[in-house]
Short mmCIF file of C-alpha atoms in Angstrom, two decimals:
data_model
loop_
_atom_site.label_atom_id
_atom_site.label_comp_id
_atom_site.label_asym_id
_atom_site.label_seq_id
_atom_site.Cartn_x
_atom_site.Cartn_y
_atom_site.Cartn_z
CA MET A 1 20.05 -42.27 6.87
CA LEU A 2 19.38 -40.27 3.74
CA GLY A 3 22.16 -38.36 2.33
CA SER A 4 25.83 -37.72 4.01
CA THR A 5 24.63 -34.97 6.67
CA SER A 6 27.83 -35.01 9.05
CA VAL A 7 26.22 -34.37 12.51
CA ILE A 8 28.32 -32.78 15.21
CA ALA A 9 27.37 -34.20 18.77
CA GLN A 10 26.24 -31.17 21.09
CA LYS A 11 25.82 -30.94 24.75
CA ASN A 12 24.90 -28.71 27.48
CA VAL A 13 27.42 -27.12 29.70
CA SER A 14 26.82 -26.21 33.05
CA ILE A 15 28.57 -23.13 34.82
CA SER A 16 27.84 -22.79 38.39
CA PHE A 17 28.84 -20.15 40.85
CA ASP A 18 30.06 -19.95 44.20
CA LEU A 19 29.64 -16.65 45.74
CA SER A 20 30.24 -17.08 49.08
CA PRO A 21 32.71 -14.76 51.01
CA SER A 22 35.77 -16.45 52.49
CA ASP A 23 36.05 -13.76 54.92
CA THR A 24 33.36 -14.29 57.76
CA THR A 25 33.50 -10.92 59.19
CA MET A 26 31.86 -9.69 56.09
CA GLU A 27 28.29 -9.55 55.75
CA VAL A 28 26.99 -9.43 52.45
CA GLY A 29 23.80 -7.93 51.70
CA VAL A 30 23.52 -7.56 47.75
CA PHE A 31 25.90 -9.36 45.61
CA LYS A 32 24.82 -9.24 41.76
CA PHE A 33 26.41 -8.71 38.70
CA TYR A 34 26.40 -9.48 34.91
CA LEU A 35 28.06 -12.16 33.11
CA SER A 36 28.34 -11.45 29.30
CA SER A 37 29.96 -12.94 26.30
CA ILE A 38 30.91 -16.01 27.46
CA SER A 39 32.92 -18.05 24.89
CA LEU A 40 34.16 -21.62 25.06
CA GLN A 41 37.95 -22.57 23.58
CA PHE A 42 38.19 -26.41 22.97
CA GLU A 43 41.70 -28.47 23.09
CA ASP A 44 41.33 -28.54 18.92
CA ASN A 45 41.46 -24.22 19.61
CA SER A 46 38.04 -24.29 17.87
CA VAL A 47 35.55 -21.95 19.80
CA TYR A 48 31.97 -22.05 20.90
CA ILE A 49 30.31 -18.44 21.31
CA GLU A 50 27.33 -18.30 23.11
CA PRO A 51 24.50 -16.28 21.22
CA ASN A 52 22.92 -13.44 22.81
CA SER A 53 25.03 -14.23 25.98
CA TYR A 54 24.14 -11.67 28.91
CA HIS A 55 23.41 -13.21 32.42
CA LEU A 56 22.48 -11.70 35.70
CA ILE A 57 24.04 -13.69 38.51
CA ASN A 58 22.49 -13.12 42.11
CA LYS A 59 23.77 -14.78 45.26
CA GLU A 60 20.20 -14.15 46.62
CA ASP A 61 19.14 -17.79 47.86
CA SER A 62 16.23 -17.77 45.80
CA SER A 63 18.09 -16.92 42.55
CA PRO A 64 20.07 -20.31 40.54
CA GLN A 65 23.69 -19.64 40.97
CA SER A 66 24.42 -21.43 37.38
CA LEU A 67 23.54 -21.04 33.92
CA THR A 68 23.37 -23.93 31.03
CA LEU A 69 25.10 -23.32 27.74
CA SER A 70 23.14 -24.94 25.33
CA ASN A 71 24.00 -26.67 21.83
CA VAL A 72 27.88 -26.67 22.49
CA PRO A 73 29.97 -29.00 20.56
CA ASP A 74 30.66 -32.03 22.26
CA LYS A 75 34.75 -31.88 22.62
CA ALA A 76 36.83 -31.26 25.77
CA ILE A 77 36.94 -27.47 26.85
CA SER A 78 40.40 -26.12 27.41
CA LYS A 79 39.58 -22.28 28.25
CA ILE A 80 36.69 -20.28 29.12
CA THR A 81 36.41 -16.40 28.10
CA PHE A 82 33.93 -13.98 29.59
CA THR A 83 33.19 -10.46 30.42
CA LEU A 84 32.43 -9.23 33.65
CA GLY A 85 29.64 -6.51 32.95
CA THR A 86 27.76 -5.71 29.71
CA ASP A 87 29.03 -4.49 26.53
CA SER A 88 28.18 -0.77 25.23
CA MET A 89 25.75 -2.51 22.76
CA ALA A 90 23.46 -3.87 25.49
CA ASN A 91 23.78 0.18 26.82
CA VAL A 92 22.73 1.80 24.16
CA SER A 93 20.10 -0.01 21.98
CA GLY A 94 16.99 1.04 24.02
CA ALA A 95 14.81 -1.27 25.99
CA MET A 96 15.73 -4.97 26.56
CA ASP A 97 14.24 -8.03 28.20
CA GLY A 98 15.46 -11.20 30.04
CA ASP A 99 18.19 -10.46 32.28
CA LEU A 100 18.82 -7.17 30.67
CA ASP A 101 15.21 -6.03 31.97
CA PRO A 102 15.96 -2.91 33.80
CA ILE A 103 13.07 -3.91 36.52
CA LEU A 104 15.76 -6.07 37.74
CA GLY A 105 17.48 -3.06 39.60
CA MET A 106 20.75 -3.14 37.70
CA TYR A 107 19.93 -0.32 35.51
CA TRP A 108 20.52 3.46 36.23
CA ALA A 109 17.42 5.45 35.19
CA TRP A 110 19.20 9.22 35.43
CA ASN A 111 22.25 8.15 33.51
CA SER A 112 21.16 5.31 30.86
CA GLY A 113 23.13 2.01 31.58
CA TYR A 114 23.88 -0.98 33.51
CA ILE A 115 24.91 -1.22 36.66
CA ASN A 116 27.43 -4.06 35.85
CA PHE A 117 28.57 -4.97 39.29
CA LYS A 118 26.79 -4.52 42.61
CA LEU A 119 27.94 -5.17 46.22
CA GLU A 120 26.69 -3.92 49.15
CA GLY A 121 26.93 -5.11 52.83
CA LYS A 122 28.82 -4.43 56.07
CA LYS A 123 32.52 -5.32 57.14
CA GLY A 124 32.51 -4.97 60.89
CA ASN A 125 30.58 -1.77 61.59
CA GLN A 126 31.61 -0.28 58.17
CA ALA A 127 28.96 -0.25 55.75
CA PHE A 128 29.86 -0.26 51.90
CA GLU A 129 28.01 -0.35 48.57
CA PHE A 130 29.63 -0.45 45.23
CA HIS A 131 27.52 -0.23 42.17
CA ILE A 132 30.13 -0.28 39.09
CA GLY A 133 28.69 0.72 36.01
CA GLY A 134 29.64 2.85 32.72
CA TYR A 135 30.09 1.68 29.51
CA ASN A 136 31.23 4.71 27.33
CA GLY A 137 34.85 5.46 26.43
CA GLU A 138 36.97 5.97 29.15
CA GLN A 139 34.09 5.31 31.57
CA ALA A 140 33.79 1.75 30.54
CA THR A 141 33.89 -0.87 33.26
CA ALA A 142 33.01 -4.24 31.40
CA ARG A 143 36.41 -5.98 31.96
CA THR A 144 36.82 -9.54 29.99
CA LEU A 145 38.76 -12.45 31.28
CA SER A 146 39.88 -15.81 30.56
CA TYR A 147 40.62 -18.94 32.50
CA SER A 148 42.45 -22.28 31.51
CA VAL A 149 40.19 -25.02 32.29
CA SER A 150 40.12 -28.80 31.67
CA ALA A 151 36.37 -29.56 31.66
CA ASP A 152 33.93 -31.57 29.89
CA ASP A 153 30.43 -30.39 30.67
CA THR A 154 30.67 -28.56 34.13
CA ILE A 155 32.55 -25.17 35.09
CA GLU A 156 32.62 -24.13 38.40
CA ILE A 157 33.38 -19.92 38.67
CA LYS A 158 34.23 -19.09 42.32
CA ILE A 159 33.93 -15.15 42.89
CA ASP A 160 34.82 -14.57 46.52
CA PRO A 161 33.49 -11.07 47.37
CA SER A 162 35.80 -10.95 50.25
CA LYS A 163 38.86 -10.85 47.88
CA PHE A 164 37.26 -7.77 45.98
CA LEU A 165 36.67 -5.86 49.35
CA ASN A 166 40.17 -6.86 50.89
CA GLN A 167 41.64 -4.54 48.37
CA ILE A 168 39.59 -1.27 48.95
CA ASP A 169 40.74 0.73 51.84
CA LEU A 170 36.94 1.02 53.14
CA SER A 171 37.84 4.05 55.52
CA SER A 172 38.59 6.19 52.65
CA THR A 173 36.32 4.63 50.04
CA SER A 174 33.02 2.77 51.12
CA SER A 175 30.59 4.10 48.72
CA VAL A 176 31.10 4.33 44.71
CA LYS A 177 27.48 4.43 42.75
CA ILE A 178 28.49 6.45 39.76
CA PRO A 179 30.31 5.87 36.56
CA GLY A 180 33.79 7.35 36.38
CA ASN A 181 37.19 6.80 37.63
CA GLU A 182 36.62 5.70 40.75
CA ALA A 183 34.39 2.62 39.37
CA VAL A 184 37.05 2.17 36.54
CA GLY A 185 39.59 1.66 39.31
CA LEU A 186 37.63 -0.63 41.31
CA THR A 187 37.25 -3.19 38.21
CA ASN A 188 41.23 -3.81 38.69
CA TYR A 189 39.96 -5.30 41.83
CA TYR A 190 38.01 -8.02 39.62
CA PRO A 191 40.73 -10.46 38.86
CA ASN A 192 41.99 -11.17 42.41
CA MET A 193 38.39 -12.41 43.38
CA ILE A 194 37.68 -14.76 40.90
CA SER A 195 38.86 -18.46 40.30
CA VAL A 196 37.78 -21.03 37.77
CA GLU A 197 37.60 -24.86 38.17
CA MET B 1 1.29 -10.72 -6.26
CA TYR B 2 3.19 -11.03 -3.30
CA SER B 3 6.81 -10.40 -4.34
CA VAL B 4 9.35 -9.62 -1.69
CA LYS B 5 9.60 -6.04 -3.07
CA ASN B 6 5.95 -5.54 -2.60
CA TYR B 7 6.18 -6.82 0.89
CA GLN B 8 8.97 -4.41 1.68
CA HIS B 9 7.14 -1.66 0.25
CA ARG B 10 4.38 -2.19 2.73
CA ILE B 11 6.63 -1.77 6.10
CA ARG B 12 5.36 1.92 6.81
CA TYR B 13 7.52 3.89 9.32
CA SER B 14 5.67 6.23 11.60
CA ILE B 15 7.65 9.51 10.39
CA GLN B 16 7.46 10.19 7.02
CA MET B 17 10.47 12.24 5.34
CA LYS B 18 10.18 16.10 4.79
CA LYS B 19 11.97 18.04 2.54
CA GLY B 20 14.88 19.84 4.25
CA TRP B 21 14.50 17.77 7.60
CA PRO B 22 17.17 15.37 8.61
CA GLU B 23 16.19 11.64 8.92
CA PRO B 24 14.77 11.12 12.47
CA ILE B 25 16.97 8.93 14.75
CA TYR B 26 14.16 7.08 16.17
CA ASN B 27 11.66 6.09 13.60
CA PRO B 28 9.34 2.89 14.75
CA ARG B 29 6.73 1.25 12.29
CA GLU B 30 3.68 3.04 12.10
CA SER B 31 1.33 1.34 14.61
CA ASN B 32 -2.06 3.14 15.96
CA ALA B 33 -2.23 0.48 18.72
CA LYS B 34 1.37 1.62 20.34
CA PHE B 35 0.29 5.35 19.81
CA GLU B 36 -2.88 4.76 21.96
CA LEU B 37 -1.30 2.57 24.39
CA GLY B 38 1.66 5.04 24.92
CA LYS B 39 -0.79 7.93 25.12
CA LYS B 40 -3.03 6.19 27.90
CA LEU B 41 0.45 5.62 29.89
CA PHE B 42 1.35 9.26 29.19
CA TYR B 43 -2.02 10.68 30.98
CA ASP B 44 -2.26 7.80 33.86
CA PRO B 45 -1.54 9.38 37.40
CA LYS B 46 -1.39 5.87 38.29
CA LEU B 47 2.05 5.44 37.25
CA SER B 48 3.17 7.57 40.37
CA ARG B 49 3.46 6.26 43.46
CA ASP B 50 0.32 7.89 45.19
CA GLY B 51 -1.90 7.93 41.83
CA SER B 52 -1.62 11.64 41.81
CA VAL B 53 0.71 12.55 38.91
CA SER B 54 0.90 11.66 35.47
CA CYS B 55 3.39 12.47 32.80
CA ALA B 56 1.23 14.99 31.58
CA HIS B 57 0.86 16.71 34.94
CA CYS B 58 4.47 18.60 33.80
CA HIS B 59 4.16 18.45 30.04
CA LEU B 60 0.94 19.71 28.81
CA SER B 61 -0.14 19.35 25.26
CA PHE B 62 -1.47 22.88 24.75
CA THR B 63 1.98 24.23 25.94
CA ALA B 64 4.28 22.43 23.73
CA PHE B 65 4.12 19.65 26.47
CA THR B 66 5.92 21.86 28.81
CA HIS B 67 4.59 23.40 32.34
CA VAL B 68 4.19 27.32 31.94
CA ASP B 69 4.87 29.30 35.01
CA HIS B 70 6.58 26.70 36.71
CA ALA B 71 10.24 27.20 36.84
CA VAL B 72 11.13 23.64 37.67
CA SER B 73 8.89 20.31 37.91
CA HIS B 74 6.53 19.46 40.46
CA GLY B 75 6.32 15.81 41.56
CA ILE B 76 4.08 14.07 43.68
CA GLU B 77 3.00 15.48 47.59
CA GLY B 78 4.34 18.85 45.91
CA LYS B 79 7.90 17.92 45.80
CA LYS B 80 9.85 20.28 43.59
CA GLY B 81 12.83 19.01 41.24
CA THR B 82 15.49 21.19 40.02
CA ARG B 83 15.06 21.70 36.38
CA ASN B 84 12.63 23.02 34.19
CA SER B 85 10.36 20.34 32.42
CA PRO B 86 11.68 20.41 28.70
CA VAL B 87 9.34 20.65 25.89
CA LEU B 88 8.38 17.36 24.36
CA ILE B 89 8.80 18.39 20.37
CA ASN B 90 10.70 16.65 17.58
CA LEU B 91 12.25 13.87 20.19
CA ALA B 92 12.61 11.47 17.60
CA TRP B 93 15.56 13.54 16.21
CA ASN B 94 17.29 13.90 19.67
CA ASN B 95 20.25 11.75 20.33
CA THR B 96 20.01 12.25 24.20
CA PHE B 97 17.23 13.20 26.46
CA HIS B 98 16.96 15.64 29.89
CA TRP B 99 19.15 18.80 30.01
CA ASP B 100 22.20 16.84 31.18
CA GLY B 101 21.71 14.06 28.02
CA GLY B 102 21.88 11.97 30.95
CA ILE B 103 19.43 9.46 28.73
CA ASN B 104 20.77 7.69 25.56
CA HIS B 105 17.61 6.35 24.10
CA LEU B 106 14.06 7.36 23.78
CA GLU B 107 12.61 4.03 25.05
CA MET B 108 14.93 4.48 28.42
CA GLN B 109 13.71 7.79 29.10
CA MET B 110 10.37 6.91 30.89
CA ILE B 111 12.09 5.24 33.34
CA ASN B 112 13.42 8.56 35.37
CA PRO B 113 10.33 10.29 35.88
CA ILE B 114 8.80 6.95 37.24
CA GLU B 115 11.26 6.62 39.70
CA HIS B 116 12.72 9.84 40.70
CA PRO B 117 11.85 10.52 44.19
CA ALA B 118 10.77 14.53 43.40
CA GLU B 119 8.74 13.28 40.32
CA MET B 120 6.69 9.88 40.48
CA ASP B 121 8.59 8.27 43.06
CA ASN B 122 7.60 4.89 41.88
CA SER B 123 9.23 1.72 40.89
CA LEU B 124 9.09 0.32 37.52
CA GLU B 125 8.29 -3.31 38.86
CA ASN B 126 5.07 -1.47 40.70
CA VAL B 127 4.04 -0.06 37.41
CA ILE B 128 4.31 -3.22 35.47
CA THR B 129 2.37 -4.91 38.40
CA TYR B 130 -0.37 -2.45 38.00
CA LEU B 131 -0.26 -2.70 34.15
CA ASN B 132 -0.57 -6.50 34.22
CA SER B 133 -3.45 -6.22 36.92
CA ASN B 134 -5.63 -3.76 34.77
CA GLN B 135 -7.74 -5.63 31.96
CA VAL B 136 -7.89 -2.42 29.97
CA TYR B 137 -3.95 -2.11 29.71
CA ARG B 138 -3.75 -5.91 29.01
CA LYS B 139 -6.38 -5.67 26.00
CA LEU B 140 -4.29 -2.73 24.67
CA PHE B 141 -0.97 -4.59 24.93
CA TYR B 142 -2.46 -7.07 23.35
CA ASP B 143 -3.28 -4.89 20.52
CA SER B 144 0.26 -3.55 20.12
CA TYR B 145 1.86 -6.90 20.69
CA SER B 146 -0.39 -9.63 20.24
CA ASP B 147 0.74 -10.53 23.87
CA SER B 148 -1.19 -9.35 27.04
CA THR B 149 1.31 -9.89 29.66
CA VAL B 150 2.96 -6.39 30.36
CA ASN B 151 6.55 -6.44 30.48
CA SER B 152 8.82 -3.53 30.63
CA LYS B 153 10.19 -3.57 26.99
CA ALA B 154 6.82 -3.55 25.81
CA MET B 155 5.94 -0.77 27.93
CA LEU B 156 8.96 1.21 27.40
CA GLN B 157 8.73 1.20 23.65
CA ALA B 158 4.98 2.13 23.37
CA PHE B 159 5.56 4.95 25.50
CA ALA B 160 8.48 5.93 23.23
CA TYR B 161 6.16 5.46 20.67
CA PHE B 162 3.77 8.07 21.70
CA THR B 163 6.59 10.59 22.44
CA SER B 164 8.31 10.15 19.35
CA GLN B 165 5.11 11.09 17.49
CA LEU B 166 5.05 14.75 19.05
CA ILE B 167 6.24 16.39 15.80
CA SER B 168 6.17 20.02 15.21
CA ARG B 169 6.70 20.94 11.62
CA ASN B 170 3.88 22.99 10.57
CA SER B 171 4.56 26.49 12.20
CA LYS B 172 4.46 29.74 10.33
CA TYR B 173 8.10 29.29 9.65
CA ASP B 174 7.48 26.16 8.04
CA GLN B 175 4.38 27.36 5.88
CA TYR B 176 6.92 30.05 4.93
CA LYS B 177 9.66 27.89 3.93
CA ASN B 178 6.87 25.82 1.88
CA LYS B 179 5.76 28.97 0.37
CA GLU B 180 2.15 28.98 1.58
CA LEU B 181 2.75 32.34 3.17
CA LYS B 182 4.68 35.51 3.70
CA LEU B 183 6.31 36.70 6.49
CA SER B 184 5.73 40.30 7.68
CA LEU B 185 8.77 43.10 6.88
CA GLN B 186 9.18 42.68 10.99
CA GLU B 187 9.50 38.99 10.86
CA LYS B 188 11.83 38.72 8.17
CA LYS B 189 14.13 41.18 9.81
CA GLY B 190 13.78 39.17 12.74
CA MET B 191 14.79 35.93 10.87
CA LYS B 192 17.73 37.58 9.56
CA LEU B 193 19.02 38.40 13.08
CA PHE B 194 18.30 35.05 13.80
CA LYS B 195 20.46 33.43 10.98
CA LYS B 196 23.31 35.99 12.01
CA ASN B 197 23.05 35.35 16.07
CA CYS B 198 21.14 32.63 17.22
CA ASN B 199 21.16 29.81 14.27
CA SER B 200 24.59 28.19 14.69
CA CYS B 201 23.41 26.46 17.92
CA HIS B 202 19.38 26.75 17.52
CA THR B 203 19.76 25.49 14.04
CA ALA B 204 16.74 25.27 11.68
CA PRO B 205 14.82 23.14 10.97
CA LEU B 206 14.69 21.61 14.39
CA PHE B 207 15.83 24.92 15.98
CA ASN B 208 18.57 22.94 18.51
CA SER B 209 21.33 21.08 18.18
CA ASN B 210 22.51 17.49 19.78
CA ILE B 211 25.27 18.93 21.77
CA TYR B 212 25.87 20.66 25.37
CA ALA B 213 27.11 24.22 25.65
CA SER B 214 27.01 26.70 28.29
CA ASN B 215 25.53 29.70 27.37
CA GLY B 216 26.89 31.99 30.00
CA LEU B 217 24.45 31.64 32.44
CA SER B 218 25.92 31.83 36.03
CA ILE B 219 25.25 28.82 38.12
CA ASP B 220 22.13 28.99 40.20
CA THR B 221 22.80 28.89 43.76
CA ASN B 222 19.48 27.17 44.69
CA TYR B 223 20.36 24.02 42.93
CA ASN B 224 24.10 24.26 42.16
CA ASP B 225 23.54 22.29 39.19
CA VAL B 226 26.38 21.58 37.01
CA GLY B 227 24.66 19.89 33.95
CA ARG B 228 26.50 17.91 31.97
CA TYR B 229 29.33 17.17 34.06
CA ALA B 230 27.22 15.24 36.48
CA ILE B 231 27.00 12.52 33.56
CA SER B 232 30.46 12.83 31.61
CA ARG B 233 32.52 13.77 35.01
CA LEU B 234 34.65 16.04 32.53
CA GLY B 235 35.40 19.65 34.02
CA SER B 236 34.99 21.05 30.61
CA ASP B 237 31.56 19.95 30.69
CA SER B 238 30.60 21.84 33.81
CA LEU B 239 27.27 24.09 33.51
CA LYS B 240 26.97 22.60 30.27
CA PHE B 241 23.40 21.45 29.19
CA ARG B 242 21.85 20.51 25.94
CA VAL B 243 20.71 23.24 23.74
CA PRO B 244 16.95 22.99 23.51
CA THR B 245 14.43 23.53 20.21
CA LEU B 246 12.88 26.97 20.20
CA ARG B 247 9.99 25.60 18.40
CA ASN B 248 6.77 26.90 19.93
CA ILE B 249 9.02 28.76 22.51
CA GLU B 250 6.15 31.75 22.48
CA HIS B 251 4.29 29.36 25.09
CA SER B 252 6.93 27.14 26.80
CA TYR B 253 8.16 29.81 29.23
CA PRO B 254 9.54 30.26 31.60
CA TYR B 255 12.63 29.67 29.99
CA MET B 256 16.47 28.22 30.54
CA HIS B 257 17.34 24.72 32.29
CA ASP B 258 16.05 26.22 35.56
CA GLY B 259 13.40 28.49 34.44
CA ARG B 260 14.74 31.59 35.55
CA PHE B 261 13.75 33.85 32.76
CA LYS B 262 10.12 34.58 32.43
CA LYS B 263 10.10 36.25 29.10
CA LEU B 264 11.72 36.22 25.76
CA ARG B 265 12.77 39.61 26.61
CA ASP B 266 14.75 38.57 29.28
CA VAL B 267 16.28 35.90 27.31
CA LEU B 268 17.76 38.29 24.88
CA GLU B 269 18.98 40.38 27.86
CA HIS B 270 20.96 37.66 29.28
CA TYR B 271 22.25 37.01 25.56
CA THR B 272 23.24 40.69 24.81
CA ASN B 273 24.28 41.90 28.16
CA ASP B 274 24.45 39.41 31.10
CA ILE B 275 26.99 36.54 29.51
CA ASP B 276 29.61 35.33 32.10
CA ILE B 277 32.77 35.71 29.78
CA ASN B 278 34.71 34.60 32.47
CA ASN B 279 33.63 30.80 32.24
CA PRO B 280 36.52 29.25 30.45
CA TYR B 281 33.77 26.72 28.78
CA LEU B 282 31.72 29.26 27.60
CA SER B 283 30.17 28.30 24.04
CA GLU B 284 32.62 29.93 21.27
CA GLU B 285 29.68 31.74 19.40
CA LEU B 286 29.08 33.79 22.48
CA ARG B 287 32.43 34.90 23.04
CA LYS B 288 31.75 37.79 20.64
CA LYS B 289 29.32 40.39 22.31
CA ILE B 290 25.91 40.10 20.36
CA ILE B 291 24.49 43.62 19.59
CA LEU B 292 20.80 44.06 19.50
CA SER B 293 19.02 47.36 19.40
CA ASP B 294 15.37 47.73 21.04
CA ASP B 295 13.94 47.19 17.55
CA ASP B 296 16.14 44.23 16.76
CA LYS B 297 15.16 42.57 19.46
CA LYS B 298 11.19 43.29 18.81
CA ASP B 299 11.93 41.79 15.31
CA LEU B 300 13.75 38.84 16.63
CA ILE B 301 10.90 37.81 18.93
CA ALA B 302 8.58 38.75 16.08
CA PHE B 303 10.53 36.08 14.12
CA LEU B 304 10.43 33.76 17.15
CA LYS B 305 6.87 33.69 17.28
CA THR B 306 6.86 32.71 13.88
CA LEU B 307 7.82 29.09 15.15
CA THR B 308 4.60 28.62 17.10
CA ASP B 309 2.79 25.69 15.53
CA LYS B 310 -1.32 25.68 16.19
CA GLU B 311 -1.78 22.33 14.65
CA PHE B 312 0.64 21.10 17.38
CA LEU B 313 -0.59 22.81 20.06
CA TYR B 314 -3.85 21.97 19.44
CA ASN B 315 -3.94 18.52 18.11
CA LYS B 316 -6.70 16.49 19.67
CA ARG B 317 -4.77 13.45 18.73
CA PHE B 318 -2.33 14.08 21.32
CA ARG B 319 -5.22 14.64 24.03
CA PRO B 320 -6.36 11.77 26.28
CA SER B 321 -8.74 9.67 24.27
CA ARG B 322 -12.32 9.08 25.87
#
């Protein structure tokens, strides 16, 4: 080789999702959400930040329940950080494409902004629909979460919609579809439904 | 010689600066292709679910892009909305859109009328499928983006391009400011009254404000429209609406967010006699009673008519291309 360019070996990291409900009395109609701003921390404490990191994850069978981070330094991973939802930049910058295309049913036409998390279905006879969104000030619903992992090139994120639902008293709250206090309150239930391996 | 500097000079934005005017918030690069594409979308009834209603149905160029004599908007199958279709004037200077400011970017405005059940009642997905199946559109998209495949981003940007170009700044008032003509004595008296009583919210040269305010209207019991509160969920925003532009006001009747006033006389009657001062969030500017004599009202209306911009209203470029 000419010169002395040092080459850092790179790899792809695959993140897969298990979105099945552990409670079999729960019927999931729609379960879609945004995962954004993914970063990985390595054992040497350096960090990889995925550029333009916006992913729509959809439980629907026809959708891939995985994503791939490319050009990741080939080092042992010790921590993953991501945001459940979209940052305000995505919400105020006009027309977007890719996973942020408003055609994907995760955008409010009457009150500009993305629906960060959508869960619809039935538990027993009780129907529920939760469309959680809002980006502005006290209405912000994006939640950043970090998990320790010990991984090389695959990470599995388990997001159990039953564990979200079980924290809600459906007899009093079964439908939230606008930004505001209720939507913000529901994001407090995110951590309990997520585990990372 | 192609220096970097020369190259930068050749970038031309669609909206040119004008003395005394603020910079526009939205100013895309000049593109005749996007203008034509956006205009075709604006006049195309096939964007609606049953192919009956285009944007121009409620936003007619001759009347400053609103629907005269219609208190509230009319959609497909004769469905009625709950608000007066707003004028489309100088949108490039607005930071939010709709009477409640629910839309935060000009490019995202179009989705609401397409999908609203009382307007076009269609889906964004259907519209994109239609556009992709149409060879004329595919060519226009190619002309704009060098790519004939239509996606929502390209459509929304082309549409916003067209609506951002609906610029009115050559009214009689503007010509007076440019010293091209003189105002009559009556118009000048009206201007003085306007500056004293109206300009703090309907601020020249745009004659609007990018704020929400309560102008003392009682809630309309047909619609129970709470205005900005529906978006912000703040009690203090109850019954507040965007402060609209008064440009071309002579032609954009009826007035107010629900079109309750048919004539400018009625509007002045409201501001002088009918303000609900019990509303705790009433605009501060309106707490002190506005007193206008009958002659004052005539003078003020004469001034408001100087905001009519015939070049804008009869601009052939804004009408459908053949």
